[in-house]
């Protein structure tokens, strides 16, 4: 049993120990400050050398490599990857400021290519922080905005008129947007939803990266081919994911609250449909929640009974706020492999970035940015 401090001597002893630790922290802070100053000095010197070589001072690939190295080193520390990312983003950006000549100023809004997420509502979207981080990490001269758009047709005319280079399309416009697009790729046509638009000199091209995002995220944890997949939900997100599962050779069963919508999607995807009441009779390797059940503020809700879960299952949730839904917590507790909504979100965003810019997406940086933003939002 813990002993509570009984007398004055005990209390004095504890106060001295506290002071000792505080002194250690103060000394370390002073050391950190000196180290940062040395780092800035080196950055400044690199800037000077490069200028003498007539080379471009800013090298975003180098920044990317620094993060990759640090993520590797962080395995041996108590620091989480997100905390590390936040700390070093600030240090690297201070180095950039000290190093950079005025001629290499970051994105001039008058020159930069403009992108936006179009949705209604859109205030909570994490696309702007994710894509802005990707632009800056790869040195792409772009800005990315969030625009609340009640009428997607009018918004797309505006997109052309203002010469925006592209857009992410989100709730509730992914289906309605299709009639305003000049060319839709075959997969998005089959899914019947578009979440990405590219403006090629006034001609709009649409595709769907949700499907790729979900399958990439899931494929990090399991093979899909010939697996029994149970997917909850029959909305737009479920449609894109279900299409990907079938294309990857998974055997799909759809479970949905309203049977009519569920069996219709099952028919379209050549899958089975089961009502929620029969969920316990299903053979299942991969379970996917493609509904909004469990999303903030309804964190306590779960889309199916706990007894359905088995430790051999891979459990995926498309909800990313909270990062660990109650369903994923249950799954982790019994030892299932899990795939969270941030993985899918980041992979679909990475595909958008590559489609727009033709550059390789800095996936890890995008993920860290999203995780840090989620952490900040609590
Ligand atoms: P999205 O395009 O994001 O997929 P959606 O088209 O509105 O959004 O689809 C939401 C899905 O979540 C639907 O399958 C919906 O079930 P219904 O078809 O019965 O409406 C499912 N869903 C939403 N809230 C739910 C709840 N409380 N319980 C069970 N299913 C729910």
Short mmCIF file of C-alpha atoms and ligand atoms in Angstrom, two decimals:
data_model
loop_
_atom_site.label_atom_id
_atom_site.label_comp_id
_atom_site.label_asym_id
_atom_site.label_seq_id
_atom_site.Cartn_x
_atom_site.Cartn_y
_atom_site.Cartn_z
CA UNK A 1 0.00 0.00 0.00
CA UNK A 2 1.19 3.54 -0.78
CA UNK A 3 2.30 5.49 2.26
CA UNK A 4 0.97 9.02 2.44
CA UNK A 5 3.51 11.59 3.74
CA UNK A 6 3.08 11.52 7.50
CA UNK A 7 5.27 14.26 8.81
CA UNK A 8 7.13 17.42 7.94
CA UNK A 9 10.35 15.50 7.15
CA UNK A 10 8.57 13.44 4.47
CA UNK A 11 7.06 16.54 2.90
CA UNK A 12 10.43 18.32 2.83
CA UNK A 13 12.00 15.30 1.19
CA UNK A 14 9.34 15.23 -1.54
CA UNK A 15 9.65 18.97 -2.16
CA UNK A 16 13.44 18.58 -2.57
CA UNK A 17 12.95 15.74 -5.09
CA UNK A 18 10.50 17.88 -7.04
CA UNK A 19 12.97 20.77 -7.12
CA UNK A 20 15.71 18.44 -8.27
CA UNK A 21 13.62 17.26 -11.28
CA UNK A 22 12.59 20.83 -12.10
CA UNK A 23 16.22 21.89 -12.12
CA UNK A 24 17.03 19.04 -14.49
CA UNK A 25 14.25 20.23 -16.83
CA UNK A 26 15.45 23.85 -16.70
CA UNK A 27 18.99 22.78 -17.57
CA UNK A 28 17.75 20.57 -20.42
CA UNK A 29 15.63 23.44 -21.82
CA UNK A 30 18.72 25.65 -21.89
CA UNK A 31 20.64 22.87 -23.70
CA UNK A 32 17.80 22.40 -26.21
CA UNK A 33 17.79 26.12 -26.93
CA UNK A 34 21.53 26.09 -27.58
CA UNK A 35 21.20 23.07 -29.84
CA UNK A 36 18.41 24.72 -31.82
CA UNK A 37 20.55 27.81 -32.19
CA UNK A 38 23.41 25.66 -33.52
CA UNK A 39 21.01 24.05 -35.96
CA UNK A 40 19.85 27.47 -37.19
CA UNK A 41 23.45 28.58 -37.60
CA UNK A 42 24.20 25.50 -39.74
CA UNK A 43 21.06 26.16 -41.80
CA UNK A 44 22.17 29.75 -42.35
CA UNK A 45 25.62 28.58 -43.45
CA UNK A 46 24.10 26.09 -45.89
CA UNK A 47 22.04 28.96 -47.32
CA UNK A 48 25.23 31.00 -47.86
CA UNK A 49 27.14 28.12 -49.47
CA UNK A 50 24.27 27.35 -51.83
CA UNK A 51 24.01 30.98 -52.81
CA UNK A 52 27.72 30.99 -53.68
CA UNK A 53 27.12 27.88 -55.78
CA UNK A 54 24.17 29.67 -57.39
CA UNK A 55 22.04 26.71 -56.32
CA UNK A 56 18.45 26.91 -55.12
CA UNK A 57 18.53 27.32 -51.35
CA UNK A 58 15.30 25.60 -50.38
CA UNK A 59 15.29 21.82 -50.86
CA UNK A 60 11.98 20.26 -49.88
CA UNK A 61 13.21 16.76 -50.66
CA UNK A 62 15.84 17.26 -47.99
CA UNK A 63 13.12 18.23 -45.48
CA UNK A 64 11.26 15.08 -46.40
CA UNK A 65 14.37 12.97 -45.83
CA UNK A 66 14.94 14.62 -42.44
CA UNK A 67 11.45 13.61 -41.32
CA UNK A 68 11.88 10.07 -42.61
CA UNK A 69 15.11 9.74 -40.64
CA UNK A 70 13.52 11.21 -37.51
CA UNK A 71 10.51 8.90 -37.72
CA UNK A 72 12.96 5.99 -37.76
CA UNK A 73 14.85 7.35 -34.75
CA UNK A 74 11.64 8.04 -32.82
CA UNK A 75 11.10 4.27 -32.42
CA UNK A 76 13.80 4.39 -29.74
CA UNK A 77 12.32 7.31 -27.77
CA UNK A 78 9.30 8.00 -25.61
CA UNK A 79 8.13 10.58 -28.14
CA UNK A 80 5.09 9.74 -30.27
CA UNK A 81 5.49 10.28 -34.02
CA UNK A 82 2.89 13.04 -33.95
CA UNK A 83 4.61 14.90 -31.11
CA UNK A 84 7.94 14.53 -32.93
CA UNK A 85 6.35 15.83 -36.13
CA UNK A 86 4.94 18.90 -34.37
CA UNK A 87 8.23 19.78 -32.66
CA UNK A 88 10.41 19.34 -35.75
CA UNK A 89 7.91 21.06 -38.09
CA UNK A 90 8.40 24.18 -35.97
CA UNK A 91 12.20 23.82 -35.92
CA UNK A 92 12.42 23.13 -39.66
CA UNK A 93 10.19 26.06 -40.47
CA UNK A 94 12.40 28.35 -38.33
CA UNK A 95 15.44 27.04 -40.25
CA UNK A 96 13.66 27.70 -43.53
CA UNK A 97 12.97 31.31 -42.54
CA UNK A 98 16.59 31.96 -41.56
CA UNK A 99 17.97 30.26 -44.67
CA UNK A 100 15.70 31.44 -47.41
CA UNK A 101 16.49 34.41 -49.66
CA UNK A 102 13.59 36.75 -50.49
CA UNK A 103 13.71 35.48 -54.10
CA UNK A 104 12.67 32.02 -52.91
CA UNK A 105 9.75 33.14 -50.79
CA UNK A 106 7.10 30.44 -50.28
CA UNK A 107 3.92 30.30 -52.32
CA UNK A 108 3.00 33.74 -53.58
CA UNK A 109 -0.80 33.60 -53.54
CA UNK A 110 -0.90 35.52 -56.82
CA UNK A 111 1.19 32.86 -58.58
CA UNK A 112 0.17 29.72 -56.73
CA UNK A 113 -2.19 27.10 -58.12
CA UNK A 114 -5.43 27.13 -56.14
CA UNK A 115 -7.31 24.07 -54.91
CA UNK A 116 -10.25 23.67 -52.54
CA UNK A 117 -12.47 21.18 -50.80
CA UNK A 118 -16.08 21.83 -51.75
CA UNK A 119 -18.71 20.60 -49.31
CA UNK A 120 -21.63 21.59 -47.15
CA UNK A 121 -20.73 21.83 -44.31
CA UNK A 122 -16.97 21.85 -44.68
CA UNK A 123 -15.60 23.72 -41.65
CA UNK A 124 -14.28 20.57 -39.94
CA UNK A 125 -12.59 19.12 -43.01
CA UNK A 126 -8.96 18.09 -42.50
CA UNK A 127 -8.24 18.25 -46.24
CA UNK A 128 -6.83 21.81 -46.07
CA UNK A 129 -4.17 21.00 -43.44
CA UNK A 130 -3.31 17.71 -45.12
CA UNK A 131 -2.94 19.08 -48.65
CA UNK A 132 -1.21 22.29 -47.54
CA UNK A 133 1.38 20.15 -45.74
CA UNK A 134 1.85 18.02 -48.87
CA UNK A 135 2.29 21.12 -51.06
CA UNK A 136 4.85 22.61 -48.73
CA UNK A 137 6.73 19.32 -48.15
CA UNK A 138 7.18 18.79 -51.89
CA UNK A 139 7.81 22.44 -52.78
CA UNK A 140 4.67 22.58 -54.91
CA UNK A 141 3.48 26.15 -55.31
CA UNK A 142 -0.15 25.62 -54.31
CA UNK A 143 -2.73 26.86 -51.84
CA UNK A 144 -5.65 24.80 -50.62
CA UNK A 145 -8.88 26.24 -49.20
CA UNK A 146 -12.12 24.98 -47.69
CA UNK A 147 -15.22 26.41 -49.35
CA UNK A 148 -18.73 25.89 -48.05
CA UNK A 149 -20.83 25.30 -51.14
CA UNK A 150 -24.58 24.68 -51.05
CA UNK A 151 -24.91 24.43 -54.87
CA UNK A 152 -22.21 22.30 -56.49
CA UNK A 153 -23.18 23.20 -60.09
CA UNK A 154 -22.70 26.93 -59.47
CA UNK A 155 -19.50 26.19 -57.55
CA UNK A 156 -17.98 24.27 -60.48
CA UNK A 157 -18.71 27.16 -62.89
CA UNK A 158 -16.92 29.38 -60.37
CA UNK A 159 -14.03 26.92 -60.18
CA UNK A 160 -13.51 27.27 -63.94
CA UNK A 161 -14.00 31.04 -63.93
CA UNK A 162 -11.46 31.53 -61.16
CA UNK A 163 -9.07 29.03 -62.74
CA UNK A 164 -8.83 26.82 -59.65
CA UNK A 165 -6.71 23.82 -60.64
CA UNK A 166 -8.73 21.23 -58.81
CA UNK A 167 -11.04 20.33 -55.96
CA UNK A 168 -11.90 17.64 -53.47
CA UNK A 169 -15.64 17.00 -53.42
CA UNK A 170 -17.22 15.96 -50.16
CA UNK A 171 -20.58 15.51 -48.42
CA UNK A 172 -23.23 15.91 -49.83
CA UNK A 173 -22.02 16.50 -53.40
CA UNK A 174 -20.17 13.36 -54.48
CA UNK A 175 -23.03 12.10 -56.66
CA UNK A 176 -24.62 15.40 -57.74
CA UNK A 177 -21.25 16.72 -58.96
CA UNK A 178 -21.14 14.15 -61.76
CA UNK A 179 -23.52 15.96 -64.09
CA UNK A 180 -21.29 19.06 -64.13
CA UNK A 181 -18.08 17.27 -65.09
CA UNK A 182 -16.86 16.93 -68.68
CA UNK A 183 -15.10 13.59 -68.36
CA UNK A 184 -15.40 10.95 -65.64
CA UNK A 185 -13.00 8.05 -65.33
CA UNK A 186 -14.35 4.53 -65.73
CA UNK A 187 -14.00 3.51 -62.09
CA UNK A 188 -15.80 6.61 -60.76
CA UNK A 189 -18.51 5.97 -63.35
CA UNK A 190 -18.99 2.44 -62.00
CA UNK A 191 -18.94 3.65 -58.38
CA UNK A 192 -21.32 6.45 -59.37
CA UNK A 193 -19.51 9.00 -57.22
CA UNK A 194 -16.73 11.54 -57.79
CA UNK A 195 -14.58 12.95 -54.97
CA UNK A 196 -11.79 14.56 -57.04
CA UNK A 197 -11.93 17.12 -59.84
CA UNK A 198 -9.06 18.39 -61.98
CA UNK A 199 -9.38 21.49 -64.13
CA UNK A 200 -7.49 21.00 -67.39
CA UNK A 201 -7.72 24.47 -68.97
CA UNK A 202 -11.45 24.77 -68.43
CA UNK A 203 -12.25 21.10 -69.00
CA UNK A 204 -13.19 19.27 -65.81
CA UNK A 205 -12.05 15.71 -65.22
CA UNK A 206 -13.45 13.67 -62.33
CA UNK A 207 -12.32 10.53 -60.53
CA UNK A 208 -12.85 8.71 -57.24
CA UNK A 209 -9.97 8.17 -54.82
CA UNK A 210 -12.06 6.87 -51.88
CA UNK A 211 -11.95 3.37 -53.29
CA UNK A 212 -8.16 3.47 -53.69
CA UNK A 213 -7.81 5.00 -50.20
CA UNK A 214 -9.80 2.25 -48.51
CA UNK A 215 -8.14 -0.60 -50.35
CA UNK A 216 -4.63 0.81 -49.77
CA UNK A 217 -5.31 1.26 -46.06
CA UNK A 218 -6.74 -2.25 -45.72
CA UNK A 219 -3.98 -3.81 -47.82
CA UNK A 220 -1.39 -2.55 -45.31
CA UNK A 221 -2.88 -5.08 -42.85
CA UNK A 222 -4.28 -7.95 -44.91
CA UNK A 223 -4.73 -9.63 -48.26
CA UNK A 224 -8.26 -9.09 -49.61
CA UNK A 225 -8.43 -11.74 -52.32
CA UNK A 226 -10.76 -14.65 -51.44
CA UNK A 227 -11.49 -13.23 -47.95
CA UNK A 228 -15.01 -13.04 -46.53
CA UNK A 229 -15.70 -9.34 -46.05
CA UNK A 230 -18.65 -8.00 -44.06
CA UNK A 231 -19.35 -4.34 -44.67
CA UNK A 232 -21.80 -2.29 -42.63
CA UNK A 233 -23.52 0.49 -44.58
CA UNK A 234 -24.86 1.16 -48.04
CA UNK A 235 -24.23 4.89 -48.58
CA UNK A 236 -21.75 6.64 -50.86
CA UNK A 237 -18.67 5.61 -48.89
CA UNK A 238 -19.82 1.98 -48.71
CA UNK A 239 -20.39 1.98 -52.45
CA UNK A 240 -16.82 3.10 -53.21
CA UNK A 241 -15.25 0.67 -50.72
CA UNK A 242 -17.49 -2.24 -51.78
CA UNK A 243 -16.48 -1.71 -55.37
CA UNK A 244 -12.80 -1.87 -54.36
CA UNK A 245 -13.31 -5.02 -52.31
CA UNK A 246 -14.97 -6.81 -55.21
CA UNK A 247 -12.30 -5.60 -57.65
CA UNK A 248 -9.62 -6.95 -55.27
CA UNK A 249 -11.30 -10.38 -55.28
CA UNK A 250 -12.93 -10.24 -51.83
CA UNK A 251 -16.27 -12.00 -51.16
CA UNK A 252 -18.61 -9.32 -49.91
CA UNK A 253 -21.65 -9.33 -47.64
CA UNK A 254 -23.44 -6.06 -47.00
CA UNK A 255 -25.27 -5.41 -43.75
CA UNK A 256 -27.40 -2.31 -43.54
CA UNK A 257 -30.06 -0.74 -41.33
CA UNK A 258 -32.49 -0.20 -44.20
CA UNK A 259 -32.76 -3.49 -46.11
CA UNK A 260 -33.89 -1.93 -49.36
CA UNK A 261 -30.77 0.23 -49.77
CA UNK A 262 -28.59 -2.64 -48.59
CA UNK A 263 -29.94 -5.19 -51.07
CA UNK A 264 -29.80 -2.71 -53.90
CA UNK A 265 -26.09 -2.05 -53.33
CA UNK A 266 -25.48 -5.79 -52.91
CA UNK A 267 -27.12 -6.35 -56.30
CA UNK A 268 -24.97 -3.65 -57.94
CA UNK A 269 -21.77 -5.14 -56.50
CA UNK A 270 -22.64 -8.79 -57.03
CA UNK A 271 -22.53 -9.25 -53.24
CA UNK A 272 -24.85 -10.76 -50.59
CA UNK A 273 -27.12 -8.81 -48.32
CA UNK A 274 -28.00 -9.68 -44.71
CA UNK A 275 -30.09 -7.73 -42.22
CA UNK A 276 -28.34 -6.65 -39.01
CA UNK A 277 -30.31 -9.26 -37.01
CA UNK A 278 -28.47 -12.06 -38.86
CA UNK A 279 -25.00 -10.63 -38.42
CA UNK A 280 -23.95 -13.26 -35.88
CA UNK A 281 -24.36 -16.07 -38.40
CA UNK A 282 -21.79 -14.61 -40.77
CA UNK A 283 -18.40 -16.06 -41.54
CA UNK A 284 -16.12 -13.02 -41.60
CA UNK A 285 -12.38 -12.32 -42.03
CA UNK A 286 -12.59 -8.59 -42.61
CA UNK A 287 -15.17 -6.32 -41.00
CA UNK A 288 -15.64 -2.77 -42.29
CA UNK A 289 -17.77 -0.08 -40.72
CA UNK A 290 -18.74 2.15 -43.64
CA UNK A 291 -21.50 3.98 -41.72
CA UNK A 292 -21.15 7.13 -39.66
CA UNK A 293 -22.01 5.25 -36.44
CA UNK A 294 -19.43 6.05 -33.73
CA UNK A 295 -18.49 9.43 -35.19
CA UNK A 296 -18.06 12.42 -32.86
CA UNK A 297 -20.15 13.39 -30.87
CA UNK A 298 -21.72 9.89 -30.79
CA UNK A 299 -18.47 8.27 -29.67
CA UNK A 300 -20.30 5.70 -27.57
CA UNK A 301 -22.21 4.16 -30.46
CA UNK A 302 -21.16 0.94 -32.16
CA UNK A 303 -22.73 -0.42 -35.36
CA UNK A 304 -22.98 -4.09 -34.24
CA UNK A 305 -22.91 -6.28 -31.10
CA UNK A 306 -19.53 -6.93 -29.46
CA UNK A 307 -20.02 -10.70 -29.57
CA UNK A 308 -19.70 -10.61 -33.37
CA UNK A 309 -16.00 -9.79 -33.12
CA UNK A 310 -13.38 -12.50 -33.22
CA UNK A 311 -9.65 -12.08 -32.70
CA UNK A 312 -8.86 -13.46 -36.16
CA UNK A 313 -10.74 -10.59 -37.85
CA UNK A 314 -9.23 -7.46 -39.38
CA UNK A 315 -11.51 -4.60 -38.35
CA UNK A 316 -11.63 -1.34 -40.29
CA UNK A 317 -13.56 1.82 -39.49
CA UNK A 318 -14.01 4.71 -41.93
CA UNK A 319 -14.76 7.09 -39.04
CA UNK A 320 -11.63 9.13 -38.21
CA UNK A 321 -12.97 11.40 -35.51
CA UNK A 322 -12.43 9.91 -32.95
CA UNK A 323 -9.33 8.17 -34.27
CA UNK A 324 -10.07 5.14 -32.11
CA UNK A 325 -13.78 4.49 -32.33
CA UNK A 326 -15.43 2.28 -29.75
CA UNK A 327 -15.57 -0.48 -32.37
CA UNK A 328 -11.79 -0.26 -32.92
CA UNK A 329 -11.19 -0.21 -29.15
CA UNK A 330 -13.21 -3.42 -28.74
CA UNK A 331 -11.35 -4.99 -31.65
CA UNK A 332 -7.93 -4.04 -30.24
CA UNK A 333 -8.85 -5.38 -26.81
CA UNK A 334 -9.51 -8.86 -28.17
CA UNK A 335 -6.41 -8.77 -30.38
CA UNK A 336 -7.78 -8.00 -33.87
CA UNK A 337 -5.67 -6.13 -36.41
CA UNK A 338 -7.30 -2.74 -36.97
CA UNK A 339 -7.38 -0.08 -39.69
CA UNK A 340 -8.47 3.41 -38.66
CA UNK A 341 -10.24 6.06 -40.71
CA UNK A 342 -7.18 8.31 -40.91
CA UNK A 343 -5.34 5.69 -42.99
CA UNK A 344 -8.11 5.67 -45.59
CA UNK A 345 -8.43 9.46 -45.51
CA UNK A 346 -4.70 9.97 -46.03
CA UNK A 347 -4.40 7.41 -48.85
CA UNK A 348 -7.35 8.93 -50.73
CA UNK A 349 -5.77 12.38 -50.25
CA UNK A 350 -2.36 11.14 -51.43
CA UNK A 351 -3.95 9.83 -54.62
CA UNK A 352 -5.65 13.22 -55.16
CA UNK A 353 -2.32 15.01 -54.68
CA UNK A 354 -0.61 12.78 -57.25
CA UNK A 355 -3.47 13.18 -59.70
CA UNK A 356 -3.31 16.99 -59.45
CA UNK A 357 0.43 17.60 -59.28
CA UNK A 358 2.03 14.57 -60.96
CA UNK A 359 4.40 14.36 -57.97
CA UNK A 360 4.84 11.53 -55.49
CA UNK A 361 2.76 12.21 -52.39
CA UNK A 362 4.57 12.60 -49.02
CA UNK A 363 2.19 10.09 -47.40
CA UNK A 364 3.91 9.96 -44.01
CA UNK A 365 3.96 13.76 -43.67
CA UNK A 366 0.30 13.94 -44.66
CA UNK A 367 -0.57 11.33 -42.04
CA UNK A 368 1.38 13.08 -39.29
CA UNK A 369 -0.25 16.40 -40.13
CA UNK A 370 -3.74 14.88 -39.89
CA UNK A 371 -2.94 13.08 -36.64
CA UNK A 372 -1.46 16.26 -35.15
CA UNK A 373 -4.52 18.28 -36.20
CA UNK A 374 -6.86 15.67 -34.70
CA UNK A 375 -4.84 15.70 -31.48
CA UNK A 376 -5.06 19.49 -31.31
CA UNK A 377 -8.81 19.36 -31.76
CA UNK A 378 -8.97 16.91 -28.87
P1 LIG B 1 -21.96 8.40 -46.96
O1 LIG B 1 -22.10 8.97 -48.32
O2 LIG B 1 -20.97 9.13 -46.12
O3 LIG B 1 -21.73 6.93 -46.97
P2 LIG B 1 -24.81 8.18 -46.53
O4 LIG B 1 -25.01 8.00 -47.99
O5 LIG B 1 -25.72 9.08 -45.79
O6 LIG B 1 -23.34 8.71 -46.22
O7 LIG B 1 -24.82 6.71 -45.86
C1 LIG B 1 -24.70 6.51 -44.51
C2 LIG B 1 -24.77 4.99 -44.18
O8 LIG B 1 -24.69 4.88 -42.77
C3 LIG B 1 -26.06 4.34 -44.60
O9 LIG B 1 -25.81 3.00 -44.93
C4 LIG B 1 -26.91 4.43 -43.33
O10 LIG B 1 -27.90 3.41 -43.21
P3 LIG B 1 -29.36 3.58 -43.92
O11 LIG B 1 -29.16 3.18 -45.34
O12 LIG B 1 -30.21 2.65 -43.17
O13 LIG B 1 -29.74 5.03 -43.74
C5 LIG B 1 -25.85 4.18 -42.28
N1 LIG B 1 -26.25 4.74 -40.99
C6 LIG B 1 -26.23 6.04 -40.63
N2 LIG B 1 -26.64 6.18 -39.33
C7 LIG B 1 -26.89 4.93 -38.88
C8 LIG B 1 -27.34 4.38 -37.63
N3 LIG B 1 -27.59 5.17 -36.58
N4 LIG B 1 -27.48 3.05 -37.52
C9 LIG B 1 -27.22 2.23 -38.56
N5 LIG B 1 -26.82 2.68 -39.77
C10 LIG B 1 -26.64 4.00 -39.93
#
